[in-house]
PDB file of C-alpha atoms in Angstrom:
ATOM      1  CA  UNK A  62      57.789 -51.818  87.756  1.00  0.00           C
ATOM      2  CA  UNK A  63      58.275 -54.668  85.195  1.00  0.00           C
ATOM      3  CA  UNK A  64      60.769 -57.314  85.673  1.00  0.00           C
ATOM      4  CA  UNK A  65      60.475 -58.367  82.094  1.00  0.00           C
ATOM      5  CA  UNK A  66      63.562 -58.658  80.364  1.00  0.00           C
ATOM      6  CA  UNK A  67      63.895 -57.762  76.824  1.00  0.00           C
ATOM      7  CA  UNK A  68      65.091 -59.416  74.318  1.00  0.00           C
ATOM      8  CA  UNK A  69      65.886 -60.163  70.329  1.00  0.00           C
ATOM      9  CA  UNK A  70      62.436 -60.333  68.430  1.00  0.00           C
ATOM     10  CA  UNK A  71      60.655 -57.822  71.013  1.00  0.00           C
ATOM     11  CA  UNK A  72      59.182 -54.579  69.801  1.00  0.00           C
ATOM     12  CA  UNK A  73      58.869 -52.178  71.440  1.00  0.00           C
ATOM     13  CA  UNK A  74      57.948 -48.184  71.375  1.00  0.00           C
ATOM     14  CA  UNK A  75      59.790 -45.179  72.691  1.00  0.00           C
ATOM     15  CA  UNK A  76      58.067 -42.101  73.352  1.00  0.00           C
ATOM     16  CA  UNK A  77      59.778 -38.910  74.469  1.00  0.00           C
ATOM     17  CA  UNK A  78      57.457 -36.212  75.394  1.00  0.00           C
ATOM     18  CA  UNK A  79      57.697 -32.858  73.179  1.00  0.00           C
ATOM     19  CA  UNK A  80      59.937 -34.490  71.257  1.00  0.00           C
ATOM     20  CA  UNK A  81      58.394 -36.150  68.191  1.00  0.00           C
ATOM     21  CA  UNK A  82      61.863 -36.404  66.074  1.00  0.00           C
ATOM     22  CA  UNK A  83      62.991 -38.475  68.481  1.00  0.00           C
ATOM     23  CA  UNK A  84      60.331 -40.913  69.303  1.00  0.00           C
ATOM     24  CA  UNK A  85      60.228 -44.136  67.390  1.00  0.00           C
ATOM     25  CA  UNK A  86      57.229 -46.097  67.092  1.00  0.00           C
ATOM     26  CA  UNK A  87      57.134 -50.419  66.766  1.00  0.00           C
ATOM     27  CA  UNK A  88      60.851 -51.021  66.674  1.00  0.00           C
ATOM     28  CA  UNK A  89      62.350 -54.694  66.784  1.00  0.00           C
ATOM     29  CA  UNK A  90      65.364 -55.077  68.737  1.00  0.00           C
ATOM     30  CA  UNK A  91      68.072 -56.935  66.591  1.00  0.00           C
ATOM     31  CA  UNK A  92      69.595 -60.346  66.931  1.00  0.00           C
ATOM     32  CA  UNK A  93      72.432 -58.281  68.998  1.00  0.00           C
ATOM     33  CA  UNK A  94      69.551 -57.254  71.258  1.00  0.00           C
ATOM     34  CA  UNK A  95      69.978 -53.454  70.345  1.00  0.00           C
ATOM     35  CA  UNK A  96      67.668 -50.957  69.024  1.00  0.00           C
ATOM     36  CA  UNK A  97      69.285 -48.039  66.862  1.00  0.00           C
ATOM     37  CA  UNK A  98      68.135 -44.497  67.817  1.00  0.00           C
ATOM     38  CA  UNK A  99      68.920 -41.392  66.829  1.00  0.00           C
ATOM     39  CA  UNK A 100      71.960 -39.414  68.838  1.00  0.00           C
ATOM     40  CA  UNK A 101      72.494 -42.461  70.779  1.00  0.00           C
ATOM     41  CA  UNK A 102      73.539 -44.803  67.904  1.00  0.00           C
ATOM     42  CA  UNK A 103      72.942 -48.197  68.642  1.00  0.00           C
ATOM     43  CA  UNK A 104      71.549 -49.006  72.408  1.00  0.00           C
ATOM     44  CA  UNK A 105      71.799 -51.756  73.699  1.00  0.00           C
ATOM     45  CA  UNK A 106      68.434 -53.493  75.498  1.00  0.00           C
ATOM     46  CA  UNK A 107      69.516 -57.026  75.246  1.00  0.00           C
ATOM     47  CA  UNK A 108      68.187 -58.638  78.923  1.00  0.00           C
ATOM     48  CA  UNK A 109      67.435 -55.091  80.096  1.00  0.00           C
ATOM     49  CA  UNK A 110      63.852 -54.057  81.461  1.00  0.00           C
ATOM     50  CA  UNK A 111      61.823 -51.398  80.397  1.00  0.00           C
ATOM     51  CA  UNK A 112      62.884 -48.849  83.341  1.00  0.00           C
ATOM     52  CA  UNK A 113      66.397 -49.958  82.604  1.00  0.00           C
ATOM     53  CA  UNK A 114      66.126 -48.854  79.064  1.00  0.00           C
ATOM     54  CA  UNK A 115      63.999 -45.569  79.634  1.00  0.00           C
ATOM     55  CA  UNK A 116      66.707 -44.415  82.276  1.00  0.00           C
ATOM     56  CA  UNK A 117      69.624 -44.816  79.777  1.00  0.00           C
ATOM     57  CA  UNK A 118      68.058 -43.464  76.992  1.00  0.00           C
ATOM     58  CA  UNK A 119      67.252 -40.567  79.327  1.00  0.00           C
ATOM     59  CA  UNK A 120      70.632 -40.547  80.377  1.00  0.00           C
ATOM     60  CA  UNK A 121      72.338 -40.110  76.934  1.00  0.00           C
ATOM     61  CA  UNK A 122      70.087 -37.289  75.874  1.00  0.00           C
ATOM     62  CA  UNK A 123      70.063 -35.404  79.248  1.00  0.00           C
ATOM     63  CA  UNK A 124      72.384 -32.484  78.995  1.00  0.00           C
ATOM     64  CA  UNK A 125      74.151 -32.947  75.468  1.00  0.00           C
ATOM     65  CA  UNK A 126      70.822 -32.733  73.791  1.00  0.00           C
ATOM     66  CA  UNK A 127      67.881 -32.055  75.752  1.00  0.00           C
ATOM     67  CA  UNK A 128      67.136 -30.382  79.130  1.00  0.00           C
ATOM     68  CA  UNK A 129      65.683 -32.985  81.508  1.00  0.00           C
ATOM     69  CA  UNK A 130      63.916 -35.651  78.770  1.00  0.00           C
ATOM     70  CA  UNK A 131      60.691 -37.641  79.650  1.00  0.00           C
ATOM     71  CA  UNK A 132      61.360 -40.909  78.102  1.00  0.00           C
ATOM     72  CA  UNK A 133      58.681 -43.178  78.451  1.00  0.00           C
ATOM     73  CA  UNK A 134      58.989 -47.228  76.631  1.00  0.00           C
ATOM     74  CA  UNK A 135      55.985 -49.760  76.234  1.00  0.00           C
ATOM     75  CA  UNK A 136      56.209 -53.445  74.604  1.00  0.00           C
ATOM     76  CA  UNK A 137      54.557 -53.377  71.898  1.00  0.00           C
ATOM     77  CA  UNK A 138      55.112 -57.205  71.052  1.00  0.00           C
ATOM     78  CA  UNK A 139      56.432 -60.066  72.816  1.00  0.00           C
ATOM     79  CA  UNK A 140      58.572 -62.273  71.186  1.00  0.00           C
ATOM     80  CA  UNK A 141      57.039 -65.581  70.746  1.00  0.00           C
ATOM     81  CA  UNK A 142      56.854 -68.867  73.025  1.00  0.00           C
ATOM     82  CA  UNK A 143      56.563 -72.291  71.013  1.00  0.00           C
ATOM     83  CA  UNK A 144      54.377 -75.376  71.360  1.00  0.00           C
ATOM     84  CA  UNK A 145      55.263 -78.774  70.235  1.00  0.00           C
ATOM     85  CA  UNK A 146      54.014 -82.395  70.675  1.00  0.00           C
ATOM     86  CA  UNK A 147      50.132 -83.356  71.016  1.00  0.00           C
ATOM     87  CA  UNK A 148      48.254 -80.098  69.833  1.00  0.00           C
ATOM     88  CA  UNK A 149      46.401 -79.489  67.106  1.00  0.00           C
ATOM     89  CA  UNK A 150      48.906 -76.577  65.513  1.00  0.00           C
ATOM     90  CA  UNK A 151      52.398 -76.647  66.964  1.00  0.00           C
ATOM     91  CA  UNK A 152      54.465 -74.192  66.333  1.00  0.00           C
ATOM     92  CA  UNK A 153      55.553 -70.110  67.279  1.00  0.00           C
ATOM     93  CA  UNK A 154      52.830 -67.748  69.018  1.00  0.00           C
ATOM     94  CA  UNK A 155      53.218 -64.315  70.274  1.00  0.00           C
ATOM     95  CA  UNK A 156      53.747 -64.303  74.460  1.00  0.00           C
ATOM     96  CA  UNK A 157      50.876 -62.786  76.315  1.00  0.00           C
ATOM     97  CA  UNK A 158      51.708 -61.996  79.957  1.00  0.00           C
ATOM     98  CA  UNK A 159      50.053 -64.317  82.616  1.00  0.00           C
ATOM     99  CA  UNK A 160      50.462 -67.488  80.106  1.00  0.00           C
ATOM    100  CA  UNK A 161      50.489 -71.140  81.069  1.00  0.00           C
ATOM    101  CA  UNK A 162      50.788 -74.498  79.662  1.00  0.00           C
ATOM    102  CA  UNK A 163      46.839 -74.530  79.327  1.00  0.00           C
ATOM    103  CA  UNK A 164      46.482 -71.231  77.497  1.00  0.00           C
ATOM    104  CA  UNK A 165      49.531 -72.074  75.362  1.00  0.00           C
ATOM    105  CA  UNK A 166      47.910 -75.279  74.388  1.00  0.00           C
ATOM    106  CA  UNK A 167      44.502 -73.201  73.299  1.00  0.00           C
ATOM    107  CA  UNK A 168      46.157 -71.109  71.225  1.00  0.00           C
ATOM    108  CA  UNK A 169      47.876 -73.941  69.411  1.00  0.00           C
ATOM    109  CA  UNK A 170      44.179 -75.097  68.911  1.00  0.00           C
ATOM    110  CA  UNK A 171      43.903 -77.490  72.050  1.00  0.00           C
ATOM    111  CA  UNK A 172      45.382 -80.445  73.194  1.00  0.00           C
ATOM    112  CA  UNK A 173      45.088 -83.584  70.612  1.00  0.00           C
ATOM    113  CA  UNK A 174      43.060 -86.574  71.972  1.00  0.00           C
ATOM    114  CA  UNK A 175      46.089 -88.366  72.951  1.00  0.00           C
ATOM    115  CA  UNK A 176      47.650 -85.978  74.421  1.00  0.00           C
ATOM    116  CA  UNK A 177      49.746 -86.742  77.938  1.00  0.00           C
ATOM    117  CA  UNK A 178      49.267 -84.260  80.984  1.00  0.00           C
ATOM    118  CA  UNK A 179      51.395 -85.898  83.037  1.00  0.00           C
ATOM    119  CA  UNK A 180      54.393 -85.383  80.562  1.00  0.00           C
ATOM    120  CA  UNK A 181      54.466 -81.961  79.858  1.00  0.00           C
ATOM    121  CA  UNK A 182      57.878 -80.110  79.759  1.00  0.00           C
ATOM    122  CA  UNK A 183      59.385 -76.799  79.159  1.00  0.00           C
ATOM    123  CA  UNK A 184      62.890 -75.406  78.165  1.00  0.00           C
ATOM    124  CA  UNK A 185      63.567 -71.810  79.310  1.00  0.00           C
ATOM    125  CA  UNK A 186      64.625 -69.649  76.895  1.00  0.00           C
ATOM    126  CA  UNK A 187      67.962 -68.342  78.351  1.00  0.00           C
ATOM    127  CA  UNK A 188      68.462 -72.006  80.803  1.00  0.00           C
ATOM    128  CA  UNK A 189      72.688 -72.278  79.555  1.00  0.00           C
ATOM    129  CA  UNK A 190      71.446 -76.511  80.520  1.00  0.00           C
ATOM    130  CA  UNK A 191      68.387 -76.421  77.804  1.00  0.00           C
ATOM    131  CA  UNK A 192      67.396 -79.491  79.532  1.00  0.00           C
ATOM    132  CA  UNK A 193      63.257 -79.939  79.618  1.00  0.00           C
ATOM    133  CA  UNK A 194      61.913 -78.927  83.175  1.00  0.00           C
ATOM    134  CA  UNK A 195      59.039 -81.015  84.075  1.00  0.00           C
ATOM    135  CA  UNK A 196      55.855 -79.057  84.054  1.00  0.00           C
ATOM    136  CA  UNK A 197      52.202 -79.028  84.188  1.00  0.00           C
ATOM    137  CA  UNK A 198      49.057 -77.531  82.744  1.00  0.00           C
ATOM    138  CA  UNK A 199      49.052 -74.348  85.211  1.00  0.00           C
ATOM    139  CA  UNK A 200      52.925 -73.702  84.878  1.00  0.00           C
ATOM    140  CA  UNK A 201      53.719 -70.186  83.491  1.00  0.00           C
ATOM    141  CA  UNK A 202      55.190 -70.261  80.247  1.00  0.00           C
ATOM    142  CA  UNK A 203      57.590 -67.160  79.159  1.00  0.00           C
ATOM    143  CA  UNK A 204      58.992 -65.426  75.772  1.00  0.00           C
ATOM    144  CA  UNK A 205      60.951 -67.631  74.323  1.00  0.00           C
ATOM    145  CA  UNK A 206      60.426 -70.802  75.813  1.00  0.00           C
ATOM    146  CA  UNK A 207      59.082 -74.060  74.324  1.00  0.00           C
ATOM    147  CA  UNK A 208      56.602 -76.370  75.525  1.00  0.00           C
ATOM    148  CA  UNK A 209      56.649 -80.483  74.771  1.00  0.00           C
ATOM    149  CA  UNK A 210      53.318 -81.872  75.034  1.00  0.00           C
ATOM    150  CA  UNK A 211      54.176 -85.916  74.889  1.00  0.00           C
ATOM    151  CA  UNK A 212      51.313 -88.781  73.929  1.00  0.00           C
ATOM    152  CA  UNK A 213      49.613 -90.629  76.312  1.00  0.00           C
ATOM    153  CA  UNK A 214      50.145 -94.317  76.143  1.00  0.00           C
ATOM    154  CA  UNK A 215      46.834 -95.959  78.063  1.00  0.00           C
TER     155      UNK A 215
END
């Protein structure tokens, strides 16, 4: 079971078997962190995993509108991680599970020629501090977060 926690900018699809009216496919959740559904109104998914989200959904149509629903959610697309400092292309990319500060950097074209791996830092998306953690090239980077690369001086 994931313990991936959704969020604004995540899409995500929601399947419920026999029932093609009320599957939706690609949907973003909102700034608010809710997705809007049919029945249901507006449900909120804001910090909530996938199971989470599956077993409420299931909940509200169980009964008043279905007998016994199979709801079944996948993430379509993560919301994206940023990279700034010493690559070649900072900027927003699209989380892929299992990232880290070396992968990040590759997608953001690789790390410039002066670039510091000793001072490498991260902010968590979600950290109420926002202050940089220190990090290295192997540390796991997550949706949301952003990643300072800083020159090296020799």
């Amino acid at each position: 079971m994931s313990t991936y926690k959704l969020a604004a900018g995540d899409v995500i699809t929601i399947r419920v078997f026999g029932e093609d009216d009320l599957s939706r496919e690609r949907v973003r959740l909102s700034d608010a962190g809710t997705i809007p559904y049919p029945v249901l109104g507006e449900v909120r998914a804001l910090g909530l995993t996938i199971g989470e989200i599956e077993k409420s959904i299931t909940a509200g149509l169980n009964g008043r509108y279905l007998v016994n629903p199979r709801v079944s959610i996948t993430i379509e697309e993560y919301r994206p991680f940023y990279i700034n400092g010493m690559v070649e292309r900072p900027g927003g990319y699209p989380f892929q599970p299992g990232l880290t500060v070396l992968k990040a950097s590759s997608l953001a074209g690789g790390f410039k020629e002066r670039a510091s791996f000793s001072k490498i830092s991260i902010i968590r998306e979600g950290d109420p501090t926002g202050r940089p953690q220190k990090a290295d090239i192997n540390s796991p980077v997550n949706p949301g977060d952003t990643v300072f690369i800083e020159e090296s001086f020799f």
